[in-house]
Amino acid sequence: DLHSFPTRRSSDLRLFLMVLTDMDWQQGKWSCRGIVMMRSRDLIHWQHQTVHFPERYANTIFAQADAVWAPQTLYDPTKGKYMVYFSLHSPKDGPFPRDAVYYAYANSDFSDLEDEPQSLFNYPDPTIDTDIVQDDEGMYHLFFNTWGAEGLQRRQYIFTDLHDQSTWTLVPGRMQPNNIASEGSTAYLLADGTWLLGYDCFQAGFYQICRTDDWRTFQLQRETKTTGAFTPRHGSVLRITEKEYCLLKEAFD
């Protein structure tokens, strides 16, 4: 089962990149031991490689991960590389007894992770389903899900330096207009400059989309039931050209 489908257009506009959680539901919840890295020139034909953590990171603490959750990608201009970030979990006696967000840089052809994962940020409760976007003023916005004494909630950091958490500001409150449990955040920009935030209200059975004008308040725009032919869950939104749209319709209609 492939779960979570974040897709990005590469910085040189030549490729589409996708990362996915790789898991086997028949083996239970704690069976996603790696990620799938994919690339395409047309959104139709894809090449893929699997990064299986027990093999890729044998003899390291990362081989003990029993869940590599919700991978995402972000181009890091300071490195000239794609950063792949994800949550790691392990059994209670392992190195990741609660979900924590790590990252590693992809190699040049987006077929493997070139180094050992590093901690992206520290938070006192479990962290998962992270999404990072950069606004037109250069500020990064990192959305994540966490749970603890206050229940499941979505939080946001705002910062300018990806790897210096001393510069990060945690925005007060939950980043949603209600207290419904949700996961799988994705923030995206419309052509008119409007920023939207979507997420899966998995217990209530629908997907919500909110608009934000200040990155602190979010106004509900739409709810879509996660049943029937169109069932948005975890993923991403990608702007495409009219030519790309026509090719996709021809291929999949």
mmCIF file of C-alpha atoms in Angstrom:
data_model
loop_
_atom_site.group_PDB
_atom_site.id
_atom_site.type_symbol
_atom_site.label_atom_id
_atom_site.label_comp_id
_atom_site.label_asym_id
_atom_site.label_seq_id
_atom_site.Cartn_x
_atom_site.Cartn_y
_atom_site.Cartn_z
ATOM 1 C CA ASP A 1 0.000 0.000 0.000
ATOM 2 C CA LEU A 2 1.397 3.391 -0.980
ATOM 3 C CA HIS A 3 0.281 6.142 1.377
ATOM 4 C CA SER A 4 0.992 9.882 1.055
ATOM 5 C CA PHE A 5 1.728 11.224 -2.417
ATOM 6 C CA PRO A 6 3.535 14.578 -2.248
ATOM 7 C CA THR A 7 4.506 15.699 -5.778
ATOM 8 C CA ARG A 8 6.826 18.570 -6.714
ATOM 9 C CA ARG A 9 8.108 20.108 -9.912
ATOM 10 C CA SER A 10 11.915 20.144 -9.917
ATOM 11 C CA SER A 11 13.750 23.456 -9.646
ATOM 12 C CA ASP A 12 14.915 23.260 -13.289
ATOM 13 C CA LEU A 13 11.280 22.507 -14.363
ATOM 14 C CA ARG A 14 12.372 19.373 -16.243
ATOM 15 C CA LEU A 15 11.121 16.703 -13.855
ATOM 16 C CA PHE A 16 8.273 15.887 -11.519
ATOM 17 C CA LEU A 17 9.342 14.346 -8.217
ATOM 18 C CA MET A 18 7.235 12.247 -5.862
ATOM 19 C CA VAL A 19 7.903 10.523 -2.538
ATOM 20 C CA LEU A 20 5.621 7.944 -0.964
ATOM 21 C CA THR A 21 5.266 5.940 2.210
ATOM 22 C CA ASP A 22 5.831 2.247 1.447
ATOM 23 C CA MET A 23 3.876 -0.103 3.673
ATOM 24 C CA ASP A 24 2.103 -3.448 3.725
ATOM 25 C CA TRP A 25 -1.203 -3.325 5.583
ATOM 26 C CA GLN A 26 -1.243 -7.128 5.737
ATOM 27 C CA GLN A 27 1.800 -6.863 7.996
ATOM 28 C CA GLY A 28 0.157 -4.310 10.286
ATOM 29 C CA LYS A 29 0.546 -0.620 11.002
ATOM 30 C CA TRP A 30 4.244 -0.781 11.840
ATOM 31 C CA SER A 31 5.317 -2.175 8.499
ATOM 32 C CA CYS A 32 6.376 0.887 6.507
ATOM 33 C CA ARG A 33 10.140 0.512 6.740
ATOM 34 C CA GLY A 34 11.047 2.952 3.974
ATOM 35 C CA ILE A 35 9.990 5.295 1.210
ATOM 36 C CA VAL A 36 9.587 5.206 -2.566
ATOM 37 C CA MET A 37 11.319 7.943 -4.596
ATOM 38 C CA MET A 38 9.863 8.616 -8.054
ATOM 39 C CA ARG A 39 10.603 10.903 -10.989
ATOM 40 C CA SER A 40 8.818 11.629 -14.259
ATOM 41 C CA ARG A 41 9.054 13.977 -17.237
ATOM 42 C CA ASP A 42 5.336 13.952 -18.062
ATOM 43 C CA LEU A 43 3.362 12.853 -14.943
ATOM 44 C CA ILE A 44 2.420 9.701 -16.883
ATOM 45 C CA HIS A 45 5.543 7.550 -17.056
ATOM 46 C CA TRP A 46 7.472 7.156 -13.805
ATOM 47 C CA GLN A 47 10.755 5.679 -12.644
ATOM 48 C CA HIS A 48 11.044 4.637 -9.019
ATOM 49 C CA GLN A 49 13.448 3.309 -6.408
ATOM 50 C CA THR A 50 12.682 2.083 -2.900
ATOM 51 C CA VAL A 51 14.787 3.209 0.056
ATOM 52 C CA HIS A 52 14.360 0.390 2.577
ATOM 53 C CA PHE A 53 15.738 1.692 5.868
ATOM 54 C CA PRO A 54 16.771 -1.670 7.415
ATOM 55 C CA GLU A 55 18.966 -2.279 4.345
ATOM 56 C CA ARG A 56 19.991 1.260 3.418
ATOM 57 C CA TYR A 57 20.986 2.103 7.000
ATOM 58 C CA ALA A 58 22.072 -1.319 8.221
ATOM 59 C CA ASN A 59 24.085 -1.234 11.462
ATOM 60 C CA THR A 60 22.773 2.247 12.351
ATOM 61 C CA ILE A 61 19.909 3.356 14.596
ATOM 62 C CA PHE A 62 17.805 4.102 11.490
ATOM 63 C CA ALA A 63 17.605 0.406 10.651
ATOM 64 C CA GLN A 64 15.396 0.069 13.763
ATOM 65 C CA ALA A 65 12.629 2.303 12.378
ATOM 66 C CA ASP A 66 9.361 0.406 12.023
ATOM 67 C CA ALA A 67 7.556 3.370 10.444
ATOM 68 C CA VAL A 68 8.887 5.967 8.013
ATOM 69 C CA TRP A 69 5.812 8.136 7.774
ATOM 70 C CA ALA A 70 4.573 10.794 5.332
ATOM 71 C CA PRO A 71 7.697 11.803 3.355
ATOM 72 C CA GLN A 72 7.806 15.213 1.687
ATOM 73 C CA THR A 73 10.321 17.100 -0.446
ATOM 74 C CA LEU A 74 11.624 20.656 -0.395
ATOM 75 C CA TYR A 75 14.311 22.266 -2.540
ATOM 76 C CA ASP A 76 17.025 23.768 -0.316
ATOM 77 C CA PRO A 77 18.686 26.619 -2.252
ATOM 78 C CA THR A 78 21.530 26.847 0.263
ATOM 79 C CA LYS A 79 22.545 23.275 -0.642
ATOM 80 C CA GLY A 80 21.315 23.136 -4.221
ATOM 81 C CA LYS A 81 19.634 19.830 -3.331
ATOM 82 C CA TYR A 82 16.265 18.338 -2.495
ATOM 83 C CA MET A 83 15.632 17.734 1.170
ATOM 84 C CA VAL A 84 13.393 14.752 1.907
ATOM 85 C CA TYR A 85 11.784 14.893 5.339
ATOM 86 C CA PHE A 86 9.680 12.308 7.154
ATOM 87 C CA SER A 87 8.668 11.024 10.588
ATOM 88 C CA LEU A 88 10.460 8.075 12.175
ATOM 89 C CA HIS A 89 9.032 5.680 14.754
ATOM 90 C CA SER A 90 10.476 2.612 16.450
ATOM 91 C CA PRO A 91 9.424 0.186 19.216
ATOM 92 C CA LYS A 92 9.480 1.667 22.723
ATOM 93 C CA ASP A 93 12.932 0.275 23.421
ATOM 94 C CA GLY A 94 14.280 1.704 20.140
ATOM 95 C CA PRO A 95 15.757 5.100 19.194
ATOM 96 C CA PHE A 96 12.432 6.667 18.114
ATOM 97 C CA PRO A 97 9.853 5.642 20.740
ATOM 98 C CA ARG A 98 7.660 8.564 19.704
ATOM 99 C CA ASP A 99 7.266 9.926 16.178
ATOM 100 C CA ALA A 100 9.970 12.487 15.371
ATOM 101 C CA VAL A 101 10.741 14.390 12.160
ATOM 102 C CA TYR A 102 14.046 13.751 10.386
ATOM 103 C CA TYR A 103 15.461 14.686 6.988
ATOM 104 C CA ALA A 104 18.109 13.620 4.480
ATOM 105 C CA TYR A 105 19.179 15.031 1.119
ATOM 106 C CA ALA A 106 18.362 13.212 -2.105
ATOM 107 C CA ASN A 107 21.110 12.321 -4.545
ATOM 108 C CA SER A 108 21.402 14.048 -7.923
ATOM 109 C CA ASP A 109 19.011 11.765 -9.839
ATOM 110 C CA PHE A 110 16.487 11.479 -7.002
ATOM 111 C CA SER A 111 16.937 7.739 -6.651
ATOM 112 C CA ASP A 112 18.350 7.491 -3.119
ATOM 113 C CA LEU A 113 19.116 9.389 0.070
ATOM 114 C CA GLU A 114 22.764 10.375 0.048
ATOM 115 C CA ASP A 115 23.400 10.591 3.800
ATOM 116 C CA GLU A 116 22.110 9.490 7.198
ATOM 117 C CA PRO A 117 18.952 11.246 8.425
ATOM 118 C CA GLN A 118 19.285 14.241 10.739
ATOM 119 C CA SER A 119 16.757 15.632 13.228
ATOM 120 C CA LEU A 120 14.795 18.496 11.657
ATOM 121 C CA PHE A 121 13.263 19.885 14.852
ATOM 122 C CA ASN A 122 12.623 18.965 18.458
ATOM 123 C CA TYR A 123 9.164 19.133 19.988
ATOM 124 C CA PRO A 124 8.068 17.726 23.387
ATOM 125 C CA ASP A 125 5.287 15.546 21.925
ATOM 126 C CA PRO A 126 5.140 13.203 18.899
ATOM 127 C CA THR A 127 5.435 14.925 15.510
ATOM 128 C CA ILE A 128 4.238 13.644 12.139
ATOM 129 C CA ASP A 129 2.775 14.680 8.752
ATOM 130 C CA THR A 130 5.063 17.655 8.228
ATOM 131 C CA ASP A 131 4.645 20.046 5.292
ATOM 132 C CA ILE A 132 6.973 23.008 4.557
ATOM 133 C CA VAL A 133 6.313 25.849 2.124
ATOM 134 C CA GLN A 134 8.026 29.179 1.504
ATOM 135 C CA ASP A 135 5.974 32.335 0.938
ATOM 136 C CA ASP A 136 6.776 35.201 -1.440
ATOM 137 C CA GLU A 137 8.609 37.076 1.336
ATOM 138 C CA GLY A 138 11.027 34.197 1.913
ATOM 139 C CA MET A 139 9.478 32.966 5.163
ATOM 140 C CA TYR A 140 9.134 29.226 5.691
ATOM 141 C CA HIS A 141 5.947 27.785 7.172
ATOM 142 C CA LEU A 142 6.121 24.292 8.666
ATOM 143 C CA PHE A 143 2.868 22.544 9.525
ATOM 144 C CA PHE A 144 2.861 19.364 11.580
ATOM 145 C CA ASN A 145 0.547 17.156 13.579
ATOM 146 C CA THR A 146 1.117 16.363 17.232
ATOM 147 C CA TRP A 147 -0.768 14.865 20.142
ATOM 148 C CA GLY A 148 -0.465 14.801 23.892
ATOM 149 C CA ALA A 149 -2.522 16.041 26.832
ATOM 150 C CA GLU A 150 -4.487 18.404 24.541
ATOM 151 C CA GLY A 151 -5.314 15.711 21.978
ATOM 152 C CA LEU A 152 -4.502 15.631 18.269
ATOM 153 C CA GLN A 153 -3.762 19.061 16.830
ATOM 154 C CA ARG A 154 -2.021 20.819 13.944
ATOM 155 C CA ARG A 155 0.697 23.351 14.786
ATOM 156 C CA GLN A 156 2.865 25.712 12.752
ATOM 157 C CA TYR A 157 6.414 27.050 12.938
ATOM 158 C CA ILE A 158 7.495 30.173 11.023
ATOM 159 C CA PHE A 159 11.194 30.756 10.286
ATOM 160 C CA THR A 160 13.823 31.882 7.766
ATOM 161 C CA ASP A 161 16.551 29.273 8.390
ATOM 162 C CA LEU A 162 15.689 25.621 7.771
ATOM 163 C CA HIS A 163 18.379 24.261 10.051
ATOM 164 C CA ASP A 164 18.607 26.759 12.907
ATOM 165 C CA GLN A 165 15.676 26.087 15.189
ATOM 166 C CA SER A 166 16.671 28.984 17.443
ATOM 167 C CA THR A 167 15.177 31.228 14.725
ATOM 168 C CA TRP A 168 11.877 29.333 14.636
ATOM 169 C CA THR A 169 8.663 30.766 16.091
ATOM 170 C CA LEU A 170 5.840 28.453 17.148
ATOM 171 C CA VAL A 171 2.512 30.033 16.220
ATOM 172 C CA PRO A 172 0.063 29.886 19.159
ATOM 173 C CA GLY A 173 -3.009 27.691 18.867
ATOM 174 C CA ARG A 174 -4.229 25.046 16.464
ATOM 175 C CA MET A 175 -3.948 25.708 12.731
ATOM 176 C CA GLN A 176 -7.571 24.837 11.918
ATOM 177 C CA PRO A 177 -10.951 26.470 12.425
ATOM 178 C CA ASN A 178 -12.313 23.713 14.669
ATOM 179 C CA ASN A 179 -11.223 20.922 16.987
ATOM 180 C CA ILE A 180 -11.862 18.055 14.570
ATOM 181 C CA ALA A 181 -9.001 15.536 14.521
ATOM 182 C CA SER A 182 -7.055 15.839 11.261
ATOM 183 C CA GLU A 183 -3.786 14.863 9.610
ATOM 184 C CA GLY A 184 -1.855 15.123 6.336
ATOM 185 C CA SER A 185 -1.490 18.905 5.918
ATOM 186 C CA THR A 186 -0.661 20.382 2.511
ATOM 187 C CA ALA A 187 -0.293 24.136 1.895
ATOM 188 C CA TYR A 188 -0.343 25.447 -1.671
ATOM 189 C CA LEU A 189 -0.502 28.676 -3.651
ATOM 190 C CA LEU A 190 -3.175 29.544 -6.200
ATOM 191 C CA ALA A 191 -2.419 31.553 -9.347
ATOM 192 C CA ASP A 192 -4.076 34.647 -7.808
ATOM 193 C CA GLY A 193 -1.674 34.635 -4.826
ATOM 194 C CA THR A 194 -4.074 33.024 -2.343
ATOM 195 C CA TRP A 195 -2.631 30.418 0.048
ATOM 196 C CA LEU A 196 -4.771 27.419 0.922
ATOM 197 C CA LEU A 197 -4.273 24.700 3.524
ATOM 198 C CA GLY A 198 -5.839 21.269 3.070
ATOM 199 C CA TYR A 199 -5.977 18.345 5.504
ATOM 200 C CA ASP A 200 -7.719 15.033 6.069
ATOM 201 C CA CYS A 201 -10.357 14.923 8.821
ATOM 202 C CA PHE A 202 -9.945 11.161 8.957
ATOM 203 C CA GLN A 203 -12.351 10.428 11.807
ATOM 204 C CA ALA A 204 -15.130 12.688 10.496
ATOM 205 C CA GLY A 205 -14.835 11.347 6.921
ATOM 206 C CA PHE A 206 -14.115 14.522 4.972
ATOM 207 C CA TYR A 207 -11.298 16.706 3.658
ATOM 208 C CA GLN A 208 -11.197 20.418 4.552
ATOM 209 C CA ILE A 209 -9.606 23.319 2.679
ATOM 210 C CA CYS A 210 -8.965 26.654 4.410
ATOM 211 C CA ARG A 211 -7.703 30.021 3.181
ATOM 212 C CA THR A 212 -5.192 32.147 5.057
ATOM 213 C CA ASP A 213 -4.218 35.778 4.514
ATOM 214 C CA ASP A 214 -1.879 36.110 7.488
ATOM 215 C CA TRP A 215 -0.654 32.526 8.227
ATOM 216 C CA ARG A 216 -2.251 32.693 11.662
ATOM 217 C CA THR A 217 -5.964 32.598 10.977
ATOM 218 C CA PHE A 218 -7.592 30.062 8.652
ATOM 219 C CA GLN A 219 -11.061 30.390 7.137
ATOM 220 C CA LEU A 220 -12.869 27.251 6.040
ATOM 221 C CA GLN A 221 -13.535 27.276 2.274
ATOM 222 C CA ARG A 222 -14.768 23.783 1.476
ATOM 223 C CA GLU A 223 -15.410 20.291 2.796
ATOM 224 C CA THR A 224 -15.252 17.240 0.537
ATOM 225 C CA LYS A 225 -16.399 13.811 1.711
ATOM 226 C CA THR A 226 -13.709 11.150 1.446
ATOM 227 C CA THR A 227 -16.061 8.711 -0.266
ATOM 228 C CA GLY A 228 -17.004 7.988 -3.855
ATOM 229 C CA ALA A 229 -14.834 8.547 -6.951
ATOM 230 C CA PHE A 230 -12.907 11.549 -5.593
ATOM 231 C CA THR A 231 -11.360 10.841 -2.209
ATOM 232 C CA PRO A 232 -8.625 13.350 -1.304
ATOM 233 C CA ARG A 233 -6.545 12.232 1.659
ATOM 234 C CA HIS A 234 -2.780 12.731 2.061
ATOM 235 C CA GLY A 235 -1.078 14.330 -0.915
ATOM 236 C CA SER A 236 -0.179 17.603 -2.556
ATOM 237 C CA VAL A 237 -1.497 20.113 -5.073
ATOM 238 C CA LEU A 238 0.539 20.845 -8.198
ATOM 239 C CA ARG A 239 -0.094 23.571 -10.767
ATOM 240 C CA ILE A 240 0.229 22.281 -14.334
ATOM 241 C CA THR A 241 0.187 23.820 -17.800
ATOM 242 C CA GLU A 242 -2.670 23.443 -20.288
ATOM 243 C CA LYS A 243 -0.452 21.159 -22.395
ATOM 244 C CA GLU A 244 0.244 18.924 -19.397
ATOM 245 C CA TYR A 245 -3.447 18.836 -18.579
ATOM 246 C CA CYS A 246 -4.341 17.714 -22.116
ATOM 247 C CA LEU A 247 -1.695 14.971 -22.054
ATOM 248 C CA LEU A 248 -3.008 13.683 -18.720
ATOM 249 C CA LYS A 249 -6.595 13.645 -19.989
ATOM 250 C CA GLU A 250 -5.532 11.763 -23.091
ATOM 251 C CA ALA A 251 -3.598 9.210 -21.036
ATOM 252 C CA PHE A 252 -6.120 8.568 -18.256
ATOM 253 C CA ASP A 253 -9.576 9.579 -19.508
#
